[in-house]
Each structure stands twice: as C-alpha cells, then as structure tokens.
PDB file of C-alpha atoms in Angstrom:
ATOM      1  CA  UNK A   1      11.195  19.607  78.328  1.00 74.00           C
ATOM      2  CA  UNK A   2      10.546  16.275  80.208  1.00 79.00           C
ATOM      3  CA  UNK A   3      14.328  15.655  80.247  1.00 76.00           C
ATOM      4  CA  UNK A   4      14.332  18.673  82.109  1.00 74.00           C
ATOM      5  CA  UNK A   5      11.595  18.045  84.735  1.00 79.00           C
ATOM      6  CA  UNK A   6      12.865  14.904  85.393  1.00 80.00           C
ATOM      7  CA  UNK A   7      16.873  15.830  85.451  1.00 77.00           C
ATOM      8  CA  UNK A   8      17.066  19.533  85.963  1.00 72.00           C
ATOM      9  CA  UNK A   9      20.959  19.891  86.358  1.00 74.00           C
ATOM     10  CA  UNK A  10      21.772  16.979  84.072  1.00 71.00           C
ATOM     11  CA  UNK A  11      22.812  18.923  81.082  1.00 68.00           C
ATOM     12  CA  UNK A  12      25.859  22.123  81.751  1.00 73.00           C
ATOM     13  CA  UNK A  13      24.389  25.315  80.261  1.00 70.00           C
ATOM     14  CA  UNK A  14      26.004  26.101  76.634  1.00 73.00           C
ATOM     15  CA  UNK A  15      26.653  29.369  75.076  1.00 72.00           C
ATOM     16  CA  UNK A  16      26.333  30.639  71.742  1.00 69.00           C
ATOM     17  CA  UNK A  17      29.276  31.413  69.583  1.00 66.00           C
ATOM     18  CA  UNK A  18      30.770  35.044  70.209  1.00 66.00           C
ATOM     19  CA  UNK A  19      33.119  36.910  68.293  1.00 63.00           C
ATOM     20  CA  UNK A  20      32.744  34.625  65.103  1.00 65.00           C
ATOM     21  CA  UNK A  21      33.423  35.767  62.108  1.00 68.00           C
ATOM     22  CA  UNK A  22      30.361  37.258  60.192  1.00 71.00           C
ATOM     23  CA  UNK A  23      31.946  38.224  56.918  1.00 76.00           C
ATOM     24  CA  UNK A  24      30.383  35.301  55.224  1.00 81.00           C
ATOM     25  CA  UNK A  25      27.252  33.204  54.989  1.00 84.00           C
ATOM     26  CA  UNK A  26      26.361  30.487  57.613  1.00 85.00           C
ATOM     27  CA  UNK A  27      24.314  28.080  57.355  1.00 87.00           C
ATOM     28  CA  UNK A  28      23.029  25.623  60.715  1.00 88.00           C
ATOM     29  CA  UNK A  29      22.637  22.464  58.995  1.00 92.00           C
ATOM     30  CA  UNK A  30      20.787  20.816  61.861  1.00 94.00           C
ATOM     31  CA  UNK A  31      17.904  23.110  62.602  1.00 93.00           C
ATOM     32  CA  UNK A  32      17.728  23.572  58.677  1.00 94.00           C
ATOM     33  CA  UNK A  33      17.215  19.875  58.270  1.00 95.00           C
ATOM     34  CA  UNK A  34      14.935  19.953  60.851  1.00 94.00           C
ATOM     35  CA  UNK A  35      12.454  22.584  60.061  1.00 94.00           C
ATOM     36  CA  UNK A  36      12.895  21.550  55.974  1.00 94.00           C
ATOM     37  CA  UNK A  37      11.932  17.922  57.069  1.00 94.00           C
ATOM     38  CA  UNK A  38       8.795  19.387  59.141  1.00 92.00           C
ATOM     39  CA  UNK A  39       7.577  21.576  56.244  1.00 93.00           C
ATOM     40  CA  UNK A  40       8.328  19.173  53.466  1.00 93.00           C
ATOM     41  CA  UNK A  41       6.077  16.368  55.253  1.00 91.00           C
ATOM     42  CA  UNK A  42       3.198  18.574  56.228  1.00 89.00           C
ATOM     43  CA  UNK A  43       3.629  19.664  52.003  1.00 91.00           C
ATOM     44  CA  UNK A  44       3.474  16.323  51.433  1.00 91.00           C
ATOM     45  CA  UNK A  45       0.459  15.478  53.887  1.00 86.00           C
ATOM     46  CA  UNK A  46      -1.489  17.974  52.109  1.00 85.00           C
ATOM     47  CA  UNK A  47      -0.888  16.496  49.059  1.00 87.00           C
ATOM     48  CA  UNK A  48      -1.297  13.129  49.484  1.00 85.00           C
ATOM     49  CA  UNK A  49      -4.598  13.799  51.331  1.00 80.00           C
ATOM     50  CA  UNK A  50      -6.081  15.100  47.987  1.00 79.00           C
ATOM     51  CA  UNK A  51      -3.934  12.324  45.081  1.00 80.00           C
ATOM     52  CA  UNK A  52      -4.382   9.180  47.992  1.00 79.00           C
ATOM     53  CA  UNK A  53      -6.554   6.395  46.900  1.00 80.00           C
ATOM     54  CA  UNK A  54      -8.306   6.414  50.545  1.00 79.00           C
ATOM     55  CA  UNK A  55      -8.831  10.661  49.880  1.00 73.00           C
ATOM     56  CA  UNK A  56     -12.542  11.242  50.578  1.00 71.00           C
ATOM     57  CA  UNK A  57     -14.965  11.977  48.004  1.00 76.00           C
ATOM     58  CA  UNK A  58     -16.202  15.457  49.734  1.00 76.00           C
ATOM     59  CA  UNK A  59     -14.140  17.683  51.832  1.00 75.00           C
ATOM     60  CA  UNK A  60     -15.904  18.259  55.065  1.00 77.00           C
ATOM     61  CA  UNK A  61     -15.317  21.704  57.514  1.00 83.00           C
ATOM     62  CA  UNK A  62     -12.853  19.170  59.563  1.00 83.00           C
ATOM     63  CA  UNK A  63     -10.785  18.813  56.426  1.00 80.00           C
ATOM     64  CA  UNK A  64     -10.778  22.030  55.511  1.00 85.00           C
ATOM     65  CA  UNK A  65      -9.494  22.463  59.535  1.00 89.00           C
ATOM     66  CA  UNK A  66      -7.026  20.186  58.776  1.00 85.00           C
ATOM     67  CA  UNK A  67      -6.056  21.474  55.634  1.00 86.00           C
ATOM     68  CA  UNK A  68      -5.624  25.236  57.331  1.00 89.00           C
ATOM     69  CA  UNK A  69      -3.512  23.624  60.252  1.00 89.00           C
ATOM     70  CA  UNK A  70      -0.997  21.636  58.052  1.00 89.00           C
ATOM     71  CA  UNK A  71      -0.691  24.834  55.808  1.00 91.00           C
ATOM     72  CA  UNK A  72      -0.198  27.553  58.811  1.00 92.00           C
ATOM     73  CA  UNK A  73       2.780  24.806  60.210  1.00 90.00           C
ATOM     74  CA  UNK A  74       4.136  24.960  56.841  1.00 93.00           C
ATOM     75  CA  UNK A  75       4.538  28.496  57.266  1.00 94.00           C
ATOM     76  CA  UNK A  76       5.828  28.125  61.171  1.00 94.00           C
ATOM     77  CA  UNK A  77       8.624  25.766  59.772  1.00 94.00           C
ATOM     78  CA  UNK A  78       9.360  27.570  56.767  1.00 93.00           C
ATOM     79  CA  UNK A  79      10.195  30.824  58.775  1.00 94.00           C
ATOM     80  CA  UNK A  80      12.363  29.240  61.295  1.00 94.00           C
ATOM     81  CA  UNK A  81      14.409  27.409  58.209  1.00 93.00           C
ATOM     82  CA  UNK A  82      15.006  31.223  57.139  1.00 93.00           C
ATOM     83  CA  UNK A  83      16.238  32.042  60.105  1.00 91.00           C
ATOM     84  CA  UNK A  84      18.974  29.098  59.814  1.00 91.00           C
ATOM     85  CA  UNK A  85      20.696  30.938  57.172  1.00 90.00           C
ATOM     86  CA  UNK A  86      22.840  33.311  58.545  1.00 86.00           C
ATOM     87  CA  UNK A  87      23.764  36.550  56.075  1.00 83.00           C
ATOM     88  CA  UNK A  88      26.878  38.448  56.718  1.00 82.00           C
ATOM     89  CA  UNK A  89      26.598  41.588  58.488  1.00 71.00           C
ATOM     90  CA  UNK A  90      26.616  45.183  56.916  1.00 64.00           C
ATOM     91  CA  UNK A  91      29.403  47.350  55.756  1.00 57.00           C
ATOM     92  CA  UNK A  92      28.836  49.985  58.087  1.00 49.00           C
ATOM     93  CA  UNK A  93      28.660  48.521  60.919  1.00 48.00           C
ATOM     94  CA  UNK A  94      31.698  45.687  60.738  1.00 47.00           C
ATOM     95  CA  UNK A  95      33.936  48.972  59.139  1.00 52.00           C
ATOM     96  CA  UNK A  96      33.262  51.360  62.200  1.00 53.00           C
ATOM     97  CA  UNK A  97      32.028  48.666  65.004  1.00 59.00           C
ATOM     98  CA  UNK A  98      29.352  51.103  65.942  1.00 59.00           C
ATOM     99  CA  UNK A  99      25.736  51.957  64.243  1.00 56.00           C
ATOM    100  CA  UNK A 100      24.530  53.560  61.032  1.00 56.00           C
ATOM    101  CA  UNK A 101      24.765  57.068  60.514  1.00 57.00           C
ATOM    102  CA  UNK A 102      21.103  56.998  59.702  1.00 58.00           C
ATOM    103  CA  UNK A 103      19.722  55.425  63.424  1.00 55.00           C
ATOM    104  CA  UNK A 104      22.862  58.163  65.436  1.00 53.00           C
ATOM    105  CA  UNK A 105      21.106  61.116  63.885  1.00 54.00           C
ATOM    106  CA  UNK A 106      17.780  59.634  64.679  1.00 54.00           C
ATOM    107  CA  UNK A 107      18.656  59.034  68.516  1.00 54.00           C
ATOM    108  CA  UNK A 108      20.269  62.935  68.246  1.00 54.00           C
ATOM    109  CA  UNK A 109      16.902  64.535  67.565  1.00 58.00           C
ATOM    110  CA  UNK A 110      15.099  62.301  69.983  1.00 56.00           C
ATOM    111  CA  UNK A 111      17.652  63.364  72.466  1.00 62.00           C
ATOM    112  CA  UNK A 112      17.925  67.361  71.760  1.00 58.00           C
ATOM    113  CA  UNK A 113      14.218  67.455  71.780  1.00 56.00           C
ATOM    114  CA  UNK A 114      14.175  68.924  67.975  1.00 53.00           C
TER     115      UNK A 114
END
C-alpha cells in the first residue's frame, strides 16, 4: 500500500488468467506458502508461549487476549490457504457451458410468479 501512495502508476495493472483450463486441480504455491507460513508461526507462538522456559507462571486476561488473537489469525490464514487450492469445476456446467438444471428451474418460478 505505501508503494502505492508513494508511486501510484509505477506498477501496469495485471489480469487474472481467463479461459484456463479447469479440468484439474491448481494449486498457487505462493499465496499457499504464504498464508501456511503465517498460520504455522502463530501455531507455533501459541505453543511456545506455554513449553518456553521464560512462559509465565499464571496466565493473566492479557494472555488469554493474546492467546484469542493468535488463534482467530490462525483461522484468518488457514481460510485463505483453502482458498489457494483450486478444485476443478463441475460436470454440468463445463459439459453444457451454462448453469445447473436445479438453479434454471429455480430462476423459472421466480420469473412466472408461481
């Protein structure tokens, strides 16, 4: 974000891939890494603040803070790891190019007023 404040037009504007072929698993290894490095450290940061030899005795209300924060990013991180891994699409819809049977008859009551 600062890169961008400070040089707006540095950087062209770049597209996602279209038209690729979604007949098969793909996996973004970069954002994976990413978000699996954030959520394995704040696992580990959780666990080393209760096995450290420095760990406090008594877990105050600002630990237990802490503890709730490091476990709702592991969370954050996990989900957006998930959403790295993309699954191929479904039958129906790369056979026919068009929607389920299921959501056409759907939109055909809502649009006969039935």
């Amino acid at each position: 974000m600062l890169s961008a404040v400070v040089k707006p037009l540095g950087q062209p504007f770049k597209t996602t891939d279209k038209g690729g072929d979604r007949s098969v698993p793909r996996v973004h290894w970069k954002p994976a890494a990413t978000f699996g490095l954030i959520a394995a450290s704040s696992a580990a940061s959780i666990a080393w603040a209760f096995v450290s030899p420095h760990a406090a005795g008594e877990i105050s209300s600002l630990d237990y803070f802490n503890l709730l924060w490091a476990g709702i990013a592991i969370l954050i991180a996990f989900i957006a790891l998930l959403v790295c891994f993309e699954l191929p699409r479904g039958e129906e819809v790369v056979r026919h190019g068009r929607e389920p049977p299921a959501v056409m008859q759907w939109r055909h009551i809502m649009l006969s007023g039935a």
